[in-house]
mmCIF file of C-alpha atoms in Angstrom:
data_model
loop_
_atom_site.group_PDB
_atom_site.id
_atom_site.type_symbol
_atom_site.label_atom_id
_atom_site.label_comp_id
_atom_site.label_asym_id
_atom_site.label_seq_id
_atom_site.Cartn_x
_atom_site.Cartn_y
_atom_site.Cartn_z
ATOM 1 C CA UNK A 7 -0.028 -0.134 0.017
ATOM 2 C CA UNK A 8 1.455 3.270 -0.999
ATOM 3 C CA UNK A 9 2.291 5.829 1.753
ATOM 4 C CA UNK A 10 0.370 8.887 1.790
ATOM 5 C CA UNK A 11 1.169 12.455 3.211
ATOM 6 C CA UNK A 12 -1.349 14.982 3.797
ATOM 7 C CA UNK A 13 -1.262 18.364 5.741
ATOM 8 C CA UNK A 14 -2.248 17.975 9.422
ATOM 9 C CA UNK A 15 -4.725 20.758 9.329
ATOM 10 C CA UNK A 16 -6.377 23.409 7.024
ATOM 11 C CA UNK A 17 -8.751 26.277 8.100
ATOM 12 C CA UNK A 18 -11.325 27.886 5.695
ATOM 13 C CA UNK A 19 -14.513 30.232 5.669
ATOM 14 C CA UNK A 20 -17.899 29.320 4.565
ATOM 15 C CA UNK A 21 -18.350 29.651 0.764
ATOM 16 C CA UNK A 22 -14.789 29.218 -0.086
ATOM 17 C CA UNK A 23 -13.528 26.329 -2.121
ATOM 18 C CA UNK A 24 -10.911 24.176 -0.339
ATOM 19 C CA UNK A 25 -8.413 21.987 -1.829
ATOM 20 C CA UNK A 26 -6.628 19.195 0.158
ATOM 21 C CA UNK A 27 -3.639 17.654 -1.476
ATOM 22 C CA UNK A 28 -2.186 14.103 -0.874
ATOM 23 C CA UNK A 29 1.267 13.218 -1.853
ATOM 24 C CA UNK A 30 1.780 9.366 -2.879
ATOM 25 C CA UNK A 31 5.066 9.245 -4.496
ATOM 26 C CA UNK A 32 5.140 5.263 -4.575
ATOM 27 C CA UNK A 33 1.704 4.804 -6.083
ATOM 28 C CA UNK A 34 1.673 1.629 -8.216
ATOM 29 C CA UNK A 35 0.249 1.176 -11.553
ATOM 30 C CA UNK A 36 -3.017 -0.703 -10.180
ATOM 31 C CA UNK A 37 -3.643 1.690 -7.147
ATOM 32 C CA UNK A 38 -6.721 3.601 -6.827
ATOM 33 C CA UNK A 39 -7.041 6.900 -4.848
ATOM 34 C CA UNK A 40 -9.849 7.170 -2.367
ATOM 35 C CA UNK A 41 -10.810 9.885 -0.223
ATOM 36 C CA UNK A 42 -13.035 9.468 3.158
ATOM 37 C CA UNK A 43 -14.466 12.036 5.512
ATOM 38 C CA UNK A 44 -14.764 11.537 9.324
ATOM 39 C CA UNK A 45 -16.917 13.495 11.650
ATOM 40 C CA UNK A 46 -16.219 13.252 15.514
ATOM 41 C CA UNK A 47 -17.305 9.867 16.967
ATOM 42 C CA UNK A 48 -18.368 8.515 13.502
ATOM 43 C CA UNK A 49 -17.007 6.006 11.194
ATOM 44 C CA UNK A 50 -15.269 7.392 7.995
ATOM 45 C CA UNK A 51 -17.687 7.895 5.001
ATOM 46 C CA UNK A 52 -16.551 7.454 1.366
ATOM 47 C CA UNK A 53 -16.442 10.620 -0.468
ATOM 48 C CA UNK A 54 -14.920 10.007 -3.819
ATOM 49 C CA UNK A 55 -12.572 7.722 -5.770
ATOM 50 C CA UNK A 56 -10.433 7.848 -8.884
ATOM 51 C CA UNK A 57 -7.774 6.419 -11.100
ATOM 52 C CA UNK A 58 -6.495 9.326 -13.166
ATOM 53 C CA UNK A 59 -7.410 12.822 -14.448
ATOM 54 C CA UNK A 60 -10.386 14.507 -12.867
ATOM 55 C CA UNK A 61 -13.370 12.706 -11.042
ATOM 56 C CA UNK A 62 -16.720 14.648 -9.918
ATOM 57 C CA UNK A 63 -19.660 13.773 -7.884
ATOM 58 C CA UNK A 64 -22.429 15.715 -6.210
ATOM 59 C CA UNK A 65 -20.053 16.674 -3.140
ATOM 60 C CA UNK A 66 -16.520 16.783 -4.302
ATOM 61 C CA UNK A 67 -13.978 16.717 -7.359
ATOM 62 C CA UNK A 68 -10.732 14.742 -7.372
ATOM 63 C CA UNK A 69 -7.925 15.978 -9.474
ATOM 64 C CA UNK A 70 -5.117 13.336 -10.365
ATOM 65 C CA UNK A 71 -2.213 14.685 -12.431
ATOM 66 C CA UNK A 72 -0.649 12.669 -15.225
ATOM 67 C CA UNK A 73 2.182 11.127 -13.052
ATOM 68 C CA UNK A 74 -0.225 10.316 -10.283
ATOM 69 C CA UNK A 75 2.089 11.118 -7.454
ATOM 70 C CA UNK A 76 -0.217 13.327 -5.777
ATOM 71 C CA UNK A 77 -4.046 13.983 -5.697
ATOM 72 C CA UNK A 78 -6.184 16.871 -4.696
ATOM 73 C CA UNK A 79 -9.479 16.925 -3.215
ATOM 74 C CA UNK A 80 -11.643 19.778 -3.874
ATOM 75 C CA UNK A 81 -14.601 20.854 -1.891
ATOM 76 C CA UNK A 82 -16.651 23.686 -3.534
ATOM 77 C CA UNK A 83 -18.226 26.196 -1.305
ATOM 78 C CA UNK A 84 -17.838 24.700 1.959
ATOM 79 C CA UNK A 85 -20.020 25.110 5.000
ATOM 80 C CA UNK A 86 -19.529 24.695 8.669
ATOM 81 C CA UNK A 87 -20.912 21.088 8.129
ATOM 82 C CA UNK A 88 -17.741 20.249 6.250
ATOM 83 C CA UNK A 89 -15.606 20.565 9.265
ATOM 84 C CA UNK A 90 -14.204 16.957 9.776
ATOM 85 C CA UNK A 91 -11.057 14.896 9.147
ATOM 86 C CA UNK A 92 -10.317 13.936 5.409
ATOM 87 C CA UNK A 93 -8.394 10.796 4.792
ATOM 88 C CA UNK A 94 -6.587 9.950 1.494
ATOM 89 C CA UNK A 95 -6.115 6.282 0.867
ATOM 90 C CA UNK A 96 -4.200 4.612 -2.058
ATOM 91 C CA UNK A 97 -4.095 1.031 -2.931
ATOM 92 C CA UNK A 98 -4.817 -1.584 -5.551
ATOM 93 C CA UNK A 99 -7.550 -3.632 -6.485
ATOM 94 C CA UNK A 100 -8.345 -7.218 -6.259
ATOM 95 C CA UNK A 101 -6.135 -7.240 -3.175
ATOM 96 C CA UNK A 102 -2.949 -7.611 -4.979
ATOM 97 C CA UNK A 103 0.406 -6.229 -3.752
ATOM 98 C CA UNK A 104 -0.534 -5.895 -0.166
ATOM 99 C CA UNK A 105 -3.723 -4.143 -0.842
ATOM 100 C CA UNK A 106 -5.797 -6.352 1.742
ATOM 101 C CA UNK A 107 -4.192 -4.524 4.593
ATOM 102 C CA UNK A 108 -5.877 -0.913 4.327
ATOM 103 C CA UNK A 109 -4.185 1.537 6.291
ATOM 104 C CA UNK A 110 -5.142 5.182 6.906
ATOM 105 C CA UNK A 111 -2.939 8.038 7.565
ATOM 106 C CA UNK A 112 -3.616 10.590 10.048
ATOM 107 C CA UNK A 113 -5.745 12.670 7.820
ATOM 108 C CA UNK A 114 -6.230 16.304 7.451
ATOM 109 C CA UNK A 115 -8.416 18.285 9.833
ATOM 110 C CA UNK A 116 -10.535 20.765 7.989
ATOM 111 C CA UNK A 117 -12.005 23.452 10.115
ATOM 112 C CA UNK A 118 -14.812 25.820 8.641
ATOM 113 C CA UNK A 119 -15.626 29.175 10.339
ATOM 114 C CA UNK A 120 -18.214 31.654 9.511
ATOM 115 C CA UNK B 9 -30.780 -0.273 5.049
ATOM 116 C CA UNK B 10 -27.368 -1.295 4.290
ATOM 117 C CA UNK B 11 -25.160 -1.007 7.451
ATOM 118 C CA UNK B 12 -22.347 -2.080 9.671
ATOM 119 C CA UNK B 13 -23.529 -2.506 13.193
ATOM 120 C CA UNK B 14 -21.280 -2.499 15.980
ATOM 121 C CA UNK B 15 -22.038 -3.263 19.812
ATOM 122 C CA UNK B 16 -21.754 -1.944 22.367
ATOM 123 C CA UNK B 17 -21.396 1.856 21.602
ATOM 124 C CA UNK B 18 -19.758 2.429 24.822
ATOM 125 C CA UNK B 19 -18.030 -0.138 27.214
ATOM 126 C CA UNK B 20 -15.953 0.454 30.322
ATOM 127 C CA UNK B 21 -14.298 -2.540 31.862
ATOM 128 C CA UNK B 22 -11.194 -3.614 34.224
ATOM 129 C CA UNK B 23 -7.771 -4.956 33.248
ATOM 130 C CA UNK B 24 -7.906 -8.443 32.519
ATOM 131 C CA UNK B 25 -11.689 -8.998 31.981
ATOM 132 C CA UNK B 26 -12.345 -10.643 28.727
ATOM 133 C CA UNK B 27 -14.665 -8.817 26.389
ATOM 134 C CA UNK B 28 -16.099 -9.115 23.014
ATOM 135 C CA UNK B 29 -17.142 -6.245 20.632
ATOM 136 C CA UNK B 30 -19.540 -7.614 17.762
ATOM 137 C CA UNK B 31 -19.559 -6.401 14.316
ATOM 138 C CA UNK B 32 -22.233 -7.448 11.854
ATOM 139 C CA UNK B 33 -22.906 -6.281 8.284
ATOM 140 C CA UNK B 34 -25.968 -6.892 6.086
ATOM 141 C CA UNK B 35 -24.511 -6.231 2.532
ATOM 142 C CA UNK B 36 -23.041 -9.785 1.948
ATOM 143 C CA UNK B 37 -19.612 -8.251 2.017
ATOM 144 C CA UNK B 38 -16.621 -10.468 1.680
ATOM 145 C CA UNK B 39 -14.103 -8.311 3.270
ATOM 146 C CA UNK B 40 -14.280 -7.072 6.984
ATOM 147 C CA UNK B 41 -11.782 -5.371 9.228
ATOM 148 C CA UNK B 42 -11.173 -3.573 12.616
ATOM 149 C CA UNK B 43 -9.468 -0.565 13.302
ATOM 150 C CA UNK B 44 -8.581 1.432 16.477
ATOM 151 C CA UNK B 45 -8.321 5.218 16.376
ATOM 152 C CA UNK B 46 -6.112 7.168 18.915
ATOM 153 C CA UNK B 47 -5.487 10.957 19.143
ATOM 154 C CA UNK B 48 -2.690 11.850 16.686
ATOM 155 C CA UNK B 49 -2.392 8.264 15.298
ATOM 156 C CA UNK B 50 -5.221 8.112 12.828
ATOM 157 C CA UNK B 51 -6.886 4.823 11.999
ATOM 158 C CA UNK B 52 -4.776 1.758 12.459
ATOM 159 C CA UNK B 53 -5.664 -1.692 11.288
ATOM 160 C CA UNK B 54 -5.929 -4.352 13.807
ATOM 161 C CA UNK B 55 -7.168 -7.627 11.939
ATOM 162 C CA UNK B 56 -8.966 -8.123 8.685
ATOM 163 C CA UNK B 57 -10.710 -11.039 7.059
ATOM 164 C CA UNK B 58 -11.023 -11.704 3.259
ATOM 165 C CA UNK B 59 -13.926 -14.065 3.773
ATOM 166 C CA UNK B 60 -15.157 -16.643 6.074
ATOM 167 C CA UNK B 61 -12.645 -18.675 8.075
ATOM 168 C CA UNK B 62 -9.806 -16.332 6.501
ATOM 169 C CA UNK B 63 -8.378 -13.790 8.785
ATOM 170 C CA UNK B 64 -4.953 -11.947 8.918
ATOM 171 C CA UNK B 65 -3.127 -9.411 11.113
ATOM 172 C CA UNK B 66 -3.011 -5.597 10.423
ATOM 173 C CA UNK B 67 -0.671 -3.266 11.600
ATOM 174 C CA UNK B 68 -1.508 -3.569 15.389
ATOM 175 C CA UNK B 69 -2.744 -7.149 16.162
ATOM 176 C CA UNK B 70 -1.172 -7.562 19.616
ATOM 177 C CA UNK B 71 -3.662 -8.297 22.490
ATOM 178 C CA UNK B 72 -6.580 -9.025 20.006
ATOM 179 C CA UNK B 73 -8.353 -11.989 18.399
ATOM 180 C CA UNK B 74 -10.974 -12.081 15.794
ATOM 181 C CA UNK B 75 -13.098 -14.989 14.253
ATOM 182 C CA UNK B 76 -15.038 -15.151 11.032
ATOM 183 C CA UNK B 77 -17.453 -18.193 11.227
ATOM 184 C CA UNK B 78 -20.161 -16.572 9.193
ATOM 185 C CA UNK B 79 -19.929 -13.994 6.489
ATOM 186 C CA UNK B 80 -21.856 -11.350 8.081
ATOM 187 C CA UNK B 81 -20.242 -11.372 11.703
ATOM 188 C CA UNK B 82 -16.673 -10.267 12.667
ATOM 189 C CA UNK B 83 -16.226 -10.209 16.493
ATOM 190 C CA UNK B 84 -13.256 -8.531 17.992
ATOM 191 C CA UNK B 85 -12.030 -10.344 21.263
ATOM 192 C CA UNK B 86 -9.868 -8.755 24.030
ATOM 193 C CA UNK B 87 -8.698 -11.915 26.022
ATOM 194 C CA UNK B 88 -7.086 -9.733 28.666
ATOM 195 C CA UNK B 89 -7.655 -6.103 28.008
ATOM 196 C CA UNK B 90 -5.165 -3.522 29.414
ATOM 197 C CA UNK B 91 -5.343 0.205 29.787
ATOM 198 C CA UNK B 92 -3.305 0.727 26.690
ATOM 199 C CA UNK B 93 -6.219 -0.842 24.510
ATOM 200 C CA UNK B 94 -8.516 2.137 25.828
ATOM 201 C CA UNK B 95 -9.493 3.655 22.278
ATOM 202 C CA UNK B 96 -12.267 4.204 19.772
ATOM 203 C CA UNK B 97 -12.700 0.985 17.624
ATOM 204 C CA UNK B 98 -14.210 0.839 14.227
ATOM 205 C CA UNK B 99 -15.469 -2.160 12.148
ATOM 206 C CA UNK B 100 -15.507 -1.863 8.346
ATOM 207 C CA UNK B 101 -16.512 -3.816 5.346
ATOM 208 C CA UNK B 102 -16.462 -3.916 1.635
ATOM 209 C CA UNK B 103 -17.748 -5.954 -1.341
ATOM 210 C CA UNK B 104 -14.767 -7.693 -2.368
ATOM 211 C CA UNK B 105 -11.572 -8.657 -0.845
ATOM 212 C CA UNK B 106 -10.298 -5.230 0.403
ATOM 213 C CA UNK B 107 -10.328 -4.081 -3.134
ATOM 214 C CA UNK B 108 -10.255 -0.240 -3.318
ATOM 215 C CA UNK B 109 -12.524 0.046 -6.093
ATOM 216 C CA UNK B 110 -15.161 -1.040 -3.545
ATOM 217 C CA UNK B 111 -15.597 1.697 -0.925
ATOM 218 C CA UNK B 112 -15.239 0.716 2.838
ATOM 219 C CA UNK B 113 -18.544 0.883 4.871
ATOM 220 C CA UNK B 114 -17.837 1.760 8.586
ATOM 221 C CA UNK B 115 -19.825 1.168 11.716
ATOM 222 C CA UNK B 116 -20.332 3.909 14.096
ATOM 223 C CA UNK B 117 -17.672 2.998 16.463
ATOM 224 C CA UNK B 118 -17.165 1.416 20.002
ATOM 225 C CA UNK B 119 -15.464 3.558 22.684
ATOM 226 C CA UNK B 120 -13.782 1.229 25.060
ATOM 227 C CA UNK B 121 -12.120 2.478 28.254
ATOM 228 C CA UNK B 122 -10.129 0.021 30.312
ATOM 229 C CA UNK B 123 -9.140 0.910 33.860
#
């Protein structure tokens, strides 16, 4: 499983766009990039997943450059309810190459203020 | 409703008293896993199971046991709990063998305190 590095914390204001970058220099060819959101005392919740280029869903966008050594989660127009910890997870499909052992990093604590 | 259910939500116990935290999923998922979460350390995997009767160690397995006799259940057993096992525990599952093209579904957590 590729090691990931994220900022420990970020601050923003309501209505702003927030971009959280995750570095994964050792990403393998079969690895997917997945982001989770966690509120206090709750289990993490899936936000978005991608392999390359750009992925968008109803809550976020995920930008992945051509070399795939990093990825950026983009949250448009954040609100107070987006205050949470965001985890980047990188690993392969079908359980190959150690992908069965799914380890999360320490995540990024996003704080949104008025 | 598709969900992962953990019980109990809160548990206070004393050192050495065996306990079991239950985890059940209703999505027919093959893969199940236990994590513990501690301040500043993020989520660390304790054990995982690829399918029935198949379990393996995660990053921090010491002091824990698991079993997977049925597909839907994956209990976490602490034979002799110690204070350093005080933590927030999460059970998770996904559709197929830990594959990351299938998102993990998490339970709501069990907060364990060992005195």
